[in-house]
PDB file of C-alpha atoms in Angstrom:
ATOM      1  CA  MET A   3      -0.182   0.247   0.050  1.00  0.00           C
ATOM      2  CA  ASP A   4       1.455   3.641  -0.933  1.00  0.00           C
ATOM      3  CA  THR A   5       2.300   5.209   2.178  1.00  0.00           C
ATOM      4  CA  LEU A   6       2.409   8.481   0.946  1.00  0.00           C
ATOM      5  CA  THR A   7      -1.398   8.063   0.127  1.00  0.00           C
ATOM      6  CA  SER A   8      -2.132   6.619   3.278  1.00  0.00           C
ATOM      7  CA  LEU A   9      -0.807   9.984   5.053  1.00  0.00           C
ATOM      8  CA  ARG A  10      -2.759  12.349   2.642  1.00  0.00           C
ATOM      9  CA  VAL A  11      -5.828   9.980   3.809  1.00  0.00           C
ATOM     10  CA  PHE A  12      -4.839  10.221   7.573  1.00  0.00           C
ATOM     11  CA  ALA A  13      -4.454  14.218   7.329  1.00  0.00           C
ATOM     12  CA  ALA A  14      -7.572  14.681   5.215  1.00  0.00           C
ATOM     13  CA  VAL A  15      -9.693  12.376   7.842  1.00  0.00           C
ATOM     14  CA  ALA A  16      -8.041  14.393  10.719  1.00  0.00           C
ATOM     15  CA  ASP A  17      -8.857  17.227   9.477  1.00  0.00           C
ATOM     16  CA  LEU A  18     -12.319  16.485   8.596  1.00  0.00           C
ATOM     17  CA  LYS A  19     -13.149  13.950  11.544  1.00  0.00           C
ATOM     18  CA  SER A  20     -14.943  11.901   9.283  1.00  0.00           C
ATOM     19  CA  PHE A  21     -13.786   9.023   6.727  1.00  0.00           C
ATOM     20  CA  ALA A  22     -16.594   9.581   4.324  1.00  0.00           C
ATOM     21  CA  GLN A  23     -16.093  13.106   4.023  1.00  0.00           C
ATOM     22  CA  ALA A  24     -12.446  12.358   3.476  1.00  0.00           C
ATOM     23  CA  ALA A  25     -12.629   9.606   1.136  1.00  0.00           C
ATOM     24  CA  ASP A  26     -14.888  11.946  -0.769  1.00  0.00           C
ATOM     25  CA  ARG A  27     -12.670  14.604  -0.968  1.00  0.00           C
ATOM     26  CA  LEU A  28      -9.583  12.299  -2.348  1.00  0.00           C
ATOM     27  CA  GLY A  29     -11.759   9.926  -4.653  1.00  0.00           C
ATOM     28  CA  LEU A  30     -11.613   7.028  -2.511  1.00  0.00           C
ATOM     29  CA  SER A  31     -14.104   4.572  -0.868  1.00  0.00           C
ATOM     30  CA  PRO A  32     -14.344   4.985   2.661  1.00  0.00           C
ATOM     31  CA  ALA A  33     -13.628   1.017   3.151  1.00  0.00           C
ATOM     32  CA  MET A  34     -10.405   2.031   1.363  1.00  0.00           C
ATOM     33  CA  ALA A  35      -9.627   5.399   3.518  1.00  0.00           C
ATOM     34  CA  SER A  36     -10.247   3.142   6.581  1.00  0.00           C
ATOM     35  CA  LYS A  37      -7.315   0.752   5.010  1.00  0.00           C
ATOM     36  CA  HIS A  38      -5.104   3.676   4.455  1.00  0.00           C
ATOM     37  CA  VAL A  39      -5.264   4.357   8.048  1.00  0.00           C
ATOM     38  CA  GLN A  40      -5.025   1.191   9.438  1.00  0.00           C
ATOM     39  CA  HIS A  41      -1.639   0.699   7.237  1.00  0.00           C
ATOM     40  CA  LEU A  42      -0.313   3.472   9.076  1.00  0.00           C
ATOM     41  CA  GLU A  43      -1.551   2.294  12.579  1.00  0.00           C
ATOM     42  CA  HIS A  44       0.280  -0.883  11.669  1.00  0.00           C
ATOM     43  CA  ARG A  45       3.618   0.261  10.596  1.00  0.00           C
ATOM     44  CA  LEU A  46       3.611   2.562  13.919  1.00  0.00           C
ATOM     45  CA  HIS A  47       2.176  -0.256  16.319  1.00  0.00           C
ATOM     46  CA  ALA A  48      -0.089   2.724  17.494  1.00  0.00           C
ATOM     47  CA  ARG A  49      -3.746   4.019  17.558  1.00  0.00           C
ATOM     48  CA  LEU A  50      -4.235   7.211  15.347  1.00  0.00           C
ATOM     49  CA  LEU A  51      -7.782   7.425  15.870  1.00  0.00           C
ATOM     50  CA  ASN A  52     -10.527   6.877  18.023  1.00  0.00           C
ATOM     51  CA  ARG A  53     -13.519   5.698  16.030  1.00  0.00           C
ATOM     52  CA  THR A  54     -17.184   5.383  17.080  1.00  0.00           C
ATOM     53  CA  SER A  55     -20.171   4.983  15.030  1.00  0.00           C
ATOM     54  CA  ARG A  56     -20.834   8.676  15.015  1.00  0.00           C
ATOM     55  CA  ASN A  57     -17.682  10.558  15.210  1.00  0.00           C
ATOM     56  CA  VAL A  58     -13.571  10.035  14.391  1.00  0.00           C
ATOM     57  CA  SER A  59     -11.326  11.789  17.052  1.00  0.00           C
ATOM     58  CA  LEU A  60      -7.377  11.862  17.116  1.00  0.00           C
ATOM     59  CA  THR A  61      -5.327   9.918  20.006  1.00  0.00           C
ATOM     60  CA  GLU A  62      -2.855  11.573  21.739  1.00  0.00           C
ATOM     61  CA  ALA A  63      -0.465   9.766  19.319  1.00  0.00           C
ATOM     62  CA  GLY A  64      -2.656  10.714  16.408  1.00  0.00           C
ATOM     63  CA  ALA A  65      -2.787  14.481  17.268  1.00  0.00           C
ATOM     64  CA  LEU A  66       1.512  14.224  17.275  1.00  0.00           C
ATOM     65  CA  TYR A  67       1.776  12.547  14.189  1.00  0.00           C
ATOM     66  CA  ARG A  68      -1.222  14.797  12.773  1.00  0.00           C
ATOM     67  CA  ASP A  69       1.360  17.805  13.366  1.00  0.00           C
ATOM     68  CA  ARG A  70       3.988  16.232  11.457  1.00  0.00           C
ATOM     69  CA  VAL A  71       2.434  14.878   9.003  1.00  0.00           C
ATOM     70  CA  ARG A  72       0.901  17.878   7.996  1.00  0.00           C
ATOM     71  CA  ALA A  73       4.005  19.499   8.016  1.00  0.00           C
ATOM     72  CA  MET A  74       5.753  17.035   5.988  1.00  0.00           C
ATOM     73  CA  LEU A  75       2.991  17.323   3.343  1.00  0.00           C
ATOM     74  CA  ASP A  76       2.887  20.815   3.154  1.00  0.00           C
ATOM     75  CA  ASN A  77       6.526  20.950   2.535  1.00  0.00           C
ATOM     76  CA  LEU A  78       5.945  18.543  -0.292  1.00  0.00           C
ATOM     77  CA  ASP A  79       3.072  20.482  -1.658  1.00  0.00           C
ATOM     78  CA  ASP A  80       5.246  23.372  -1.762  1.00  0.00           C
ATOM     79  CA  VAL A  81       8.194  22.135  -3.810  1.00  0.00           C
ATOM     80  CA  GLU A  82       6.039  20.468  -6.304  1.00  0.00           C
ATOM     81  CA  ALA A  83       3.885  23.712  -6.968  1.00  0.00           C
ATOM     82  CA  GLN A  84       7.139  25.560  -7.055  1.00  0.00           C
ATOM     83  CA  LEU A  85       8.524  23.049  -9.838  1.00  0.00           C
ATOM     84  CA  ALA A  86       5.562  23.091 -11.571  1.00  0.00           C
ATOM     85  CA  GLN A  87       4.900  26.613 -11.097  1.00  0.00           C
ATOM     86  CA  ALA A  88       5.926  27.860 -14.513  1.00  0.00           C
ATOM     87  CA  THR A  89       3.881  25.936 -16.798  1.00  0.00           C
ATOM     88  CA  VAL A  90       0.534  25.527 -14.107  1.00  0.00           C
ATOM     89  CA  THR A  91      -2.375  27.051 -16.312  1.00  0.00           C
ATOM     90  CA  PRO A  92      -5.068  27.496 -13.424  1.00  0.00           C
ATOM     91  CA  ARG A  93      -7.612  25.219 -13.822  1.00  0.00           C
ATOM     92  CA  GLY A  94     -10.598  23.240 -11.651  1.00  0.00           C
ATOM     93  CA  VAL A  95     -12.990  24.535  -9.245  1.00  0.00           C
ATOM     94  CA  LEU A  96     -12.372  27.199  -7.091  1.00  0.00           C
ATOM     95  CA  ARG A  97     -14.314  27.495  -3.897  1.00  0.00           C
ATOM     96  CA  VAL A  98     -14.776  30.763  -2.634  1.00  0.00           C
ATOM     97  CA  SER A  99     -16.817  32.614   0.256  1.00  0.00           C
ATOM     98  CA  LEU A 100     -17.916  35.624   0.033  1.00  0.00           C
ATOM     99  CA  PRO A 101     -19.719  38.342   2.188  1.00  0.00           C
ATOM    100  CA  ILE A 102     -23.142  38.709   0.567  1.00  0.00           C
ATOM    101  CA  TRP A 103     -22.823  42.906   1.103  1.00  0.00           C
ATOM    102  CA  ILE A 104     -20.547  42.471  -1.695  1.00  0.00           C
ATOM    103  CA  VAL A 105     -22.699  41.458  -4.024  1.00  0.00           C
ATOM    104  CA  ASN A 106     -23.143  44.347  -6.738  1.00  0.00           C
ATOM    105  CA  ARG A 107     -22.412  44.878 -10.529  1.00  0.00           C
ATOM    106  CA  THR A 108     -18.561  45.491  -9.779  1.00  0.00           C
ATOM    107  CA  LEU A 109     -18.002  42.093  -8.491  1.00  0.00           C
ATOM    108  CA  ALA A 110     -20.112  40.656 -11.334  1.00  0.00           C
ATOM    109  CA  ARG A 111     -17.926  42.556 -13.794  1.00  0.00           C
ATOM    110  CA  ILE A 112     -14.543  40.704 -11.611  1.00  0.00           C
ATOM    111  CA  VAL A 113     -16.071  37.476 -11.872  1.00  0.00           C
ATOM    112  CA  ALA A 114     -16.997  37.679 -15.841  1.00  0.00           C
ATOM    113  CA  ASP A 115     -13.494  39.233 -16.380  1.00  0.00           C
ATOM    114  CA  TYR A 116     -11.901  36.401 -14.479  1.00  0.00           C
ATOM    115  CA  GLU A 117     -13.447  33.933 -16.542  1.00  0.00           C
ATOM    116  CA  LYS A 118     -12.476  35.165 -19.665  1.00  0.00           C
ATOM    117  CA  ALA A 119      -9.184  35.100 -18.471  1.00  0.00           C
ATOM    118  CA  PHE A 120      -9.213  31.741 -17.238  1.00  0.00           C
ATOM    119  CA  PRO A 121     -11.573  29.308 -18.668  1.00  0.00           C
ATOM    120  CA  GLU A 122     -10.403  26.245 -17.154  1.00  0.00           C
ATOM    121  CA  VAL A 123     -11.313  27.329 -13.559  1.00  0.00           C
ATOM    122  CA  VAL A 124     -15.161  27.185 -12.501  1.00  0.00           C
ATOM    123  CA  LEU A 125     -15.951  29.768  -9.717  1.00  0.00           C
ATOM    124  CA  ASP A 126     -17.892  28.087  -6.761  1.00  0.00           C
ATOM    125  CA  VAL A 127     -18.813  31.219  -4.684  1.00  0.00           C
ATOM    126  CA  ASP A 128     -21.089  30.835  -1.305  1.00  0.00           C
ATOM    127  CA  PHE A 129     -23.168  33.830  -0.288  1.00  0.00           C
ATOM    128  CA  SER A 130     -24.283  31.876   2.842  1.00  0.00           C
ATOM    129  CA  GLY A 131     -23.462  34.772   5.392  1.00  0.00           C
ATOM    130  CA  GLN A 132     -21.736  32.338   7.504  1.00  0.00           C
ATOM    131  CA  ILE A 133     -18.146  32.530   8.945  1.00  0.00           C
ATOM    132  CA  VAL A 134     -17.142  28.760   6.840  1.00  0.00           C
ATOM    133  CA  ASN A 135     -14.590  26.741   7.819  1.00  0.00           C
ATOM    134  CA  LEU A 136     -12.289  26.751   5.058  1.00  0.00           C
ATOM    135  CA  VAL A 137     -10.505  23.284   5.714  1.00  0.00           C
ATOM    136  CA  GLU A 138     -13.425  21.272   7.032  1.00  0.00           C
ATOM    137  CA  GLU A 139     -15.926  22.485   4.576  1.00  0.00           C
ATOM    138  CA  GLY A 140     -13.351  22.347   1.407  1.00  0.00           C
ATOM    139  CA  PHE A 141     -13.095  25.972   0.336  1.00  0.00           C
ATOM    140  CA  ASP A 142      -9.814  27.567  -1.258  1.00  0.00           C
ATOM    141  CA  LEU A 143     -10.543  31.077  -0.302  1.00  0.00           C
ATOM    142  CA  ALA A 144     -12.586  33.600   2.039  1.00  0.00           C
ATOM    143  CA  PHE A 145     -13.185  37.368   2.031  1.00  0.00           C
ATOM    144  CA  ARG A 146     -13.625  38.891   5.254  1.00  0.00           C
ATOM    145  CA  SER A 147     -13.757  42.505   6.935  1.00  0.00           C
ATOM    146  CA  SER A 148     -13.229  41.673  10.391  1.00  0.00           C
ATOM    147  CA  PRO A 149     -10.257  41.807  13.247  1.00  0.00           C
ATOM    148  CA  ASN A 150     -10.894  38.704  14.579  1.00  0.00           C
ATOM    149  CA  LEU A 151      -9.552  36.833  11.926  1.00  0.00           C
ATOM    150  CA  ASP A 152      -8.779  32.550  12.226  1.00  0.00           C
ATOM    151  CA  LYS A 153      -4.746  33.056  13.404  1.00  0.00           C
ATOM    152  CA  ALA A 154      -4.717  29.143  11.790  1.00  0.00           C
ATOM    153  CA  LEU A 155      -5.216  30.862   8.450  1.00  0.00           C
ATOM    154  CA  ILE A 156      -3.004  33.401   6.145  1.00  0.00           C
ATOM    155  CA  SER A 157      -4.396  36.727   6.154  1.00  0.00           C
ATOM    156  CA  ARG A 158      -3.446  38.887   3.130  1.00  0.00           C
ATOM    157  CA  LYS A 159      -5.222  42.563   3.621  1.00  0.00           C
ATOM    158  CA  LEU A 160      -6.496  44.168   0.170  1.00  0.00           C
ATOM    159  CA  SER A 161      -7.831  47.013   1.069  1.00  0.00           C
ATOM    160  CA  PRO A 162      -9.780  49.595   3.535  1.00  0.00           C
ATOM    161  CA  MET A 163     -13.612  49.311   3.443  1.00  0.00           C
ATOM    162  CA  THR A 164     -15.225  52.385   4.208  1.00  0.00           C
ATOM    163  CA  PHE A 165     -18.766  51.713   6.420  1.00  0.00           C
ATOM    164  CA  ALA A 166     -21.048  55.081   6.214  1.00  0.00           C
ATOM    165  CA  LEU A 167     -24.043  55.929   7.488  1.00  0.00           C
ATOM    166  CA  PHE A 168     -26.828  56.227   4.591  1.00  0.00           C
ATOM    167  CA  ALA A 169     -30.529  56.980   4.195  1.00  0.00           C
ATOM    168  CA  ALA A 170     -33.512  57.808   1.390  1.00  0.00           C
ATOM    169  CA  PRO A 171     -33.240  61.423  -0.063  1.00  0.00           C
ATOM    170  CA  ASP A 172     -37.570  61.213   0.434  1.00  0.00           C
ATOM    171  CA  TYR A 173     -36.991  60.359   4.283  1.00  0.00           C
ATOM    172  CA  LEU A 174     -34.594  63.062   4.646  1.00  0.00           C
ATOM    173  CA  ASP A 175     -36.601  65.628   2.728  1.00  0.00           C
ATOM    174  CA  ARG A 176     -39.782  64.589   4.983  1.00  0.00           C
ATOM    175  CA  GLU A 177     -37.622  64.206   8.451  1.00  0.00           C
ATOM    176  CA  GLY A 178     -35.408  66.469   8.316  1.00  0.00           C
ATOM    177  CA  ARG A 179     -31.345  65.615   7.430  1.00  0.00           C
ATOM    178  CA  PRO A 180     -29.677  65.745  10.797  1.00  0.00           C
ATOM    179  CA  SER A 181     -26.368  68.476  11.428  1.00  0.00           C
ATOM    180  CA  SER A 182     -24.773  66.829  14.432  1.00  0.00           C
ATOM    181  CA  LEU A 183     -24.573  63.108  15.590  1.00  0.00           C
ATOM    182  CA  ALA A 184     -26.878  64.268  18.412  1.00  0.00           C
ATOM    183  CA  ASP A 185     -29.845  64.488  16.227  1.00  0.00           C
ATOM    184  CA  LEU A 186     -29.418  60.390  15.614  1.00  0.00           C
ATOM    185  CA  GLU A 187     -30.299  59.768  18.614  1.00  0.00           C
ATOM    186  CA  GLY A 188     -33.655  57.416  18.481  1.00  0.00           C
ATOM    187  CA  LYS A 189     -34.278  57.589  14.747  1.00  0.00           C
ATOM    188  CA  PRO A 190     -35.437  54.814  13.006  1.00  0.00           C
ATOM    189  CA  PHE A 191     -32.551  52.617  12.120  1.00  0.00           C
ATOM    190  CA  MET A 192     -32.069  49.180  10.193  1.00  0.00           C
ATOM    191  CA  ALA A 193     -30.077  47.106  12.339  1.00  0.00           C
ATOM    192  CA  TYR A 194     -27.073  44.503  11.195  1.00  0.00           C
ATOM    193  CA  THR A 195     -27.845  42.126  13.764  1.00  0.00           C
ATOM    194  CA  PRO A 196     -23.969  40.685  14.252  1.00  0.00           C
ATOM    195  CA  VAL A 197     -22.839  44.202  14.837  1.00  0.00           C
ATOM    196  CA  ALA A 198     -25.316  46.633  16.150  1.00  0.00           C
ATOM    197  CA  ASP A 199     -28.598  44.380  16.913  1.00  0.00           C
ATOM    198  CA  GLN A 200     -29.922  46.597  19.784  1.00  0.00           C
ATOM    199  CA  GLY A 201     -29.162  49.778  17.514  1.00  0.00           C
ATOM    200  CA  VAL A 202     -26.400  50.837  19.271  1.00  0.00           C
ATOM    201  CA  VAL A 203     -23.553  52.183  17.311  1.00  0.00           C
ATOM    202  CA  ARG A 204     -19.857  53.117  18.029  1.00  0.00           C
ATOM    203  CA  ILE A 205     -18.791  56.111  16.061  1.00  0.00           C
ATOM    204  CA  PRO A 206     -14.950  56.213  16.357  1.00  0.00           C
ATOM    205  CA  ARG A 207     -13.727  60.305  16.531  1.00  0.00           C
ATOM    206  CA  GLY A 208      -9.904  60.549  16.845  1.00  0.00           C
ATOM    207  CA  GLU A 209      -9.127  58.849  20.522  1.00  0.00           C
ATOM    208  CA  GLU A 210     -12.597  59.243  21.793  1.00  0.00           C
ATOM    209  CA  THR A 211     -15.819  56.701  20.902  1.00  0.00           C
ATOM    210  CA  ARG A 212     -19.215  58.487  20.346  1.00  0.00           C
ATOM    211  CA  ILE A 213     -22.312  56.256  21.304  1.00  0.00           C
ATOM    212  CA  ILE A 214     -25.465  56.369  19.559  1.00  0.00           C
ATOM    213  CA  ARG A 215     -28.675  54.911  20.538  1.00  0.00           C
ATOM    214  CA  PHE A 216     -30.944  54.498  17.292  1.00  0.00           C
ATOM    215  CA  LYS A 217     -34.502  52.889  17.293  1.00  0.00           C
ATOM    216  CA  PRO A 218     -34.368  49.678  15.474  1.00  0.00           C
ATOM    217  CA  VAL A 219     -37.081  48.961  12.935  1.00  0.00           C
ATOM    218  CA  LEU A 220     -35.666  46.379  11.060  1.00  0.00           C
ATOM    219  CA  ARG A 221     -32.910  43.680  11.986  1.00  0.00           C
ATOM    220  CA  SER A 222     -31.689  41.275   9.438  1.00  0.00           C
ATOM    221  CA  ALA A 223     -28.050  39.826   8.804  1.00  0.00           C
ATOM    222  CA  ASN A 224     -28.832  40.165   5.111  1.00  0.00           C
ATOM    223  CA  GLU A 225     -26.905  43.635   3.976  1.00  0.00           C
ATOM    224  CA  ALA A 226     -29.189  43.467   0.660  1.00  0.00           C
ATOM    225  CA  LEU A 227     -31.946  43.555   2.371  1.00  0.00           C
ATOM    226  CA  LEU A 228     -30.799  46.749   4.791  1.00  0.00           C
ATOM    227  CA  LEU A 229     -29.923  48.252   1.601  1.00  0.00           C
ATOM    228  CA  LEU A 230     -33.617  47.916  -0.009  1.00  0.00           C
ATOM    229  CA  ALA A 231     -35.180  49.017   2.957  1.00  0.00           C
ATOM    230  CA  ALA A 232     -33.397  52.138   3.622  1.00  0.00           C
ATOM    231  CA  SER A 233     -33.873  52.758  -0.003  1.00  0.00           C
ATOM    232  CA  GLU A 234     -37.570  52.644   0.318  1.00  0.00           C
ATOM    233  CA  GLY A 235     -37.389  55.048   3.155  1.00  0.00           C
ATOM    234  CA  MET A 236     -37.664  53.505   6.503  1.00  0.00           C
ATOM    235  CA  GLY A 237     -34.425  55.146   8.135  1.00  0.00           C
ATOM    236  CA  TYR A 238     -30.951  54.919   8.613  1.00  0.00           C
ATOM    237  CA  CYS A 239     -28.382  51.770   7.866  1.00  0.00           C
ATOM    238  CA  PHE A 240     -24.878  51.772   7.800  1.00  0.00           C
ATOM    239  CA  LEU A 241     -23.427  50.256   4.674  1.00  0.00           C
ATOM    240  CA  PRO A 242     -20.132  49.627   3.020  1.00  0.00           C
ATOM    241  CA  SER A 243     -19.552  52.857   1.047  1.00  0.00           C
ATOM    242  CA  TRP A 244     -18.336  51.116  -2.650  1.00  0.00           C
ATOM    243  CA  ILE A 245     -21.776  48.716  -2.789  1.00  0.00           C
ATOM    244  CA  VAL A 246     -24.327  51.532  -2.868  1.00  0.00           C
ATOM    245  CA  ARG A 247     -22.579  53.523  -5.345  1.00  0.00           C
ATOM    246  CA  GLU A 248     -25.422  53.095  -7.574  1.00  0.00           C
ATOM    247  CA  GLU A 249     -27.957  53.611  -5.352  1.00  0.00           C
ATOM    248  CA  VAL A 250     -26.501  57.306  -4.330  1.00  0.00           C
ATOM    249  CA  THR A 251     -26.024  57.775  -8.430  1.00  0.00           C
ATOM    250  CA  ALA A 252     -29.235  57.052  -9.072  1.00  0.00           C
ATOM    251  CA  GLY A 253     -30.670  59.067  -5.967  1.00  0.00           C
ATOM    252  CA  ARG A 254     -32.302  56.333  -4.001  1.00  0.00           C
ATOM    253  CA  LEU A 255     -29.650  56.886  -0.690  1.00  0.00           C
ATOM    254  CA  GLU A 256     -28.139  59.736   0.230  1.00  0.00           C
ATOM    255  CA  ARG A 257     -24.910  59.493   2.287  1.00  0.00           C
ATOM    256  CA  VAL A 258     -25.782  61.072   6.414  1.00  0.00           C
ATOM    257  CA  LEU A 259     -23.020  63.333   7.865  1.00  0.00           C
ATOM    258  CA  PRO A 260     -20.002  62.415   5.783  1.00  0.00           C
ATOM    259  CA  ARG A 261     -17.355  64.578   7.790  1.00  0.00           C
ATOM    260  CA  GLU A 262     -18.832  63.104  11.113  1.00  0.00           C
ATOM    261  CA  ILE A 263     -19.208  59.476  10.353  1.00  0.00           C
ATOM    262  CA  ASP A 264     -16.622  57.549   8.567  1.00  0.00           C
ATOM    263  CA  ILE A 265     -15.912  54.017   9.940  1.00  0.00           C
ATOM    264  CA  VAL A 266     -12.855  52.345   8.186  1.00  0.00           C
ATOM    265  CA  VAL A 267     -12.089  48.194   8.583  1.00  0.00           C
ATOM    266  CA  PRO A 268      -9.460  46.342   6.794  1.00  0.00           C
ATOM    267  CA  PHE A 269     -11.099  43.795   3.905  1.00  0.00           C
ATOM    268  CA  TYR A 270      -8.749  40.615   4.144  1.00  0.00           C
ATOM    269  CA  ALA A 271      -8.511  37.292   1.849  1.00  0.00           C
ATOM    270  CA  VAL A 272      -7.955  34.375   3.990  1.00  0.00           C
ATOM    271  CA  TYR A 273      -6.603  30.851   2.832  1.00  0.00           C
ATOM    272  CA  PRO A 274      -5.413  27.640   4.405  1.00  0.00           C
ATOM    273  CA  ASN A 275      -2.077  27.619   5.927  1.00  0.00           C
ATOM    274  CA  ARG A 276       0.350  26.081   3.346  1.00  0.00           C
ATOM    275  CA  GLY A 277       3.374  27.078   1.833  1.00  0.00           C
ATOM    276  CA  TYR A 278       2.321  28.062  -1.537  1.00  0.00           C
ATOM    277  CA  LEU A 279      -0.839  29.047  -3.583  1.00  0.00           C
ATOM    278  CA  PRO A 280      -2.904  26.692  -5.690  1.00  0.00           C
ATOM    279  CA  ALA A 281      -2.873  28.654  -9.479  1.00  0.00           C
ATOM    280  CA  LYS A 282      -6.326  28.971  -9.479  1.00  0.00           C
ATOM    281  CA  THR A 283      -6.095  30.714  -6.292  1.00  0.00           C
ATOM    282  CA  ARG A 284      -3.117  32.970  -7.055  1.00  0.00           C
ATOM    283  CA  SER A 285      -4.855  34.068 -10.303  1.00  0.00           C
ATOM    284  CA  PHE A 286      -8.308  34.887  -8.652  1.00  0.00           C
ATOM    285  CA  LEU A 287      -6.525  36.946  -5.890  1.00  0.00           C
TER     286      LEU A 287
END
């Protein structure tokens, strides 16, 4: 039995905690995946995995072996990738996780341009809004605007992302335009639930932070719904500036207090911790 294949099978089972999922990823049957792990255990005279009918977990010896095996496989993949890099053509399925608020014509244009440049790559894009586990769920790449990134992943800062306050011009004509942050207290607000579920928003101003307490009239984790609700005149909403450009240009949304409110967060690409990037991932970045 090929020991290198057995090592790859063991690493996949250890990552996914499932023989079935590991076998599916590697194109094997679950029975063959189990034989590969048994082959390693026989060579080492040690049990690497605890198996029950419901789950798989690492033994103490298995955890130690997994760390060493993973480092070895990453180094091997790195060497192979470097040797082939000059001739590799991006191909295959590229699984990407993106926040739903990034969906607009600019993103569609990026995707279309990429497909023209690299027609052998199929983009599989997830907009579920969930923070996916790249390794366990088989994703190649994710994009996130969060200060709390998984330290086990490689992160590359792409650009700053500005979040600003918007409302419909009709709403502002009817209710009046605020002239200061104090004028926003108690105003109707479309709340993004992961950040401001209760309508309490912290505005950084130099070394100080100003707290505004809006009145939530809509709560949702779907930024697209919040954008549409704001353009219908329901009240105020914080949104990434670049996705509302068309709404602002069309006169459906207006930025509020631009000199007072300007929240900037970094936007990252994150990918599994390995010594190289596959051609499909590198080309998309």
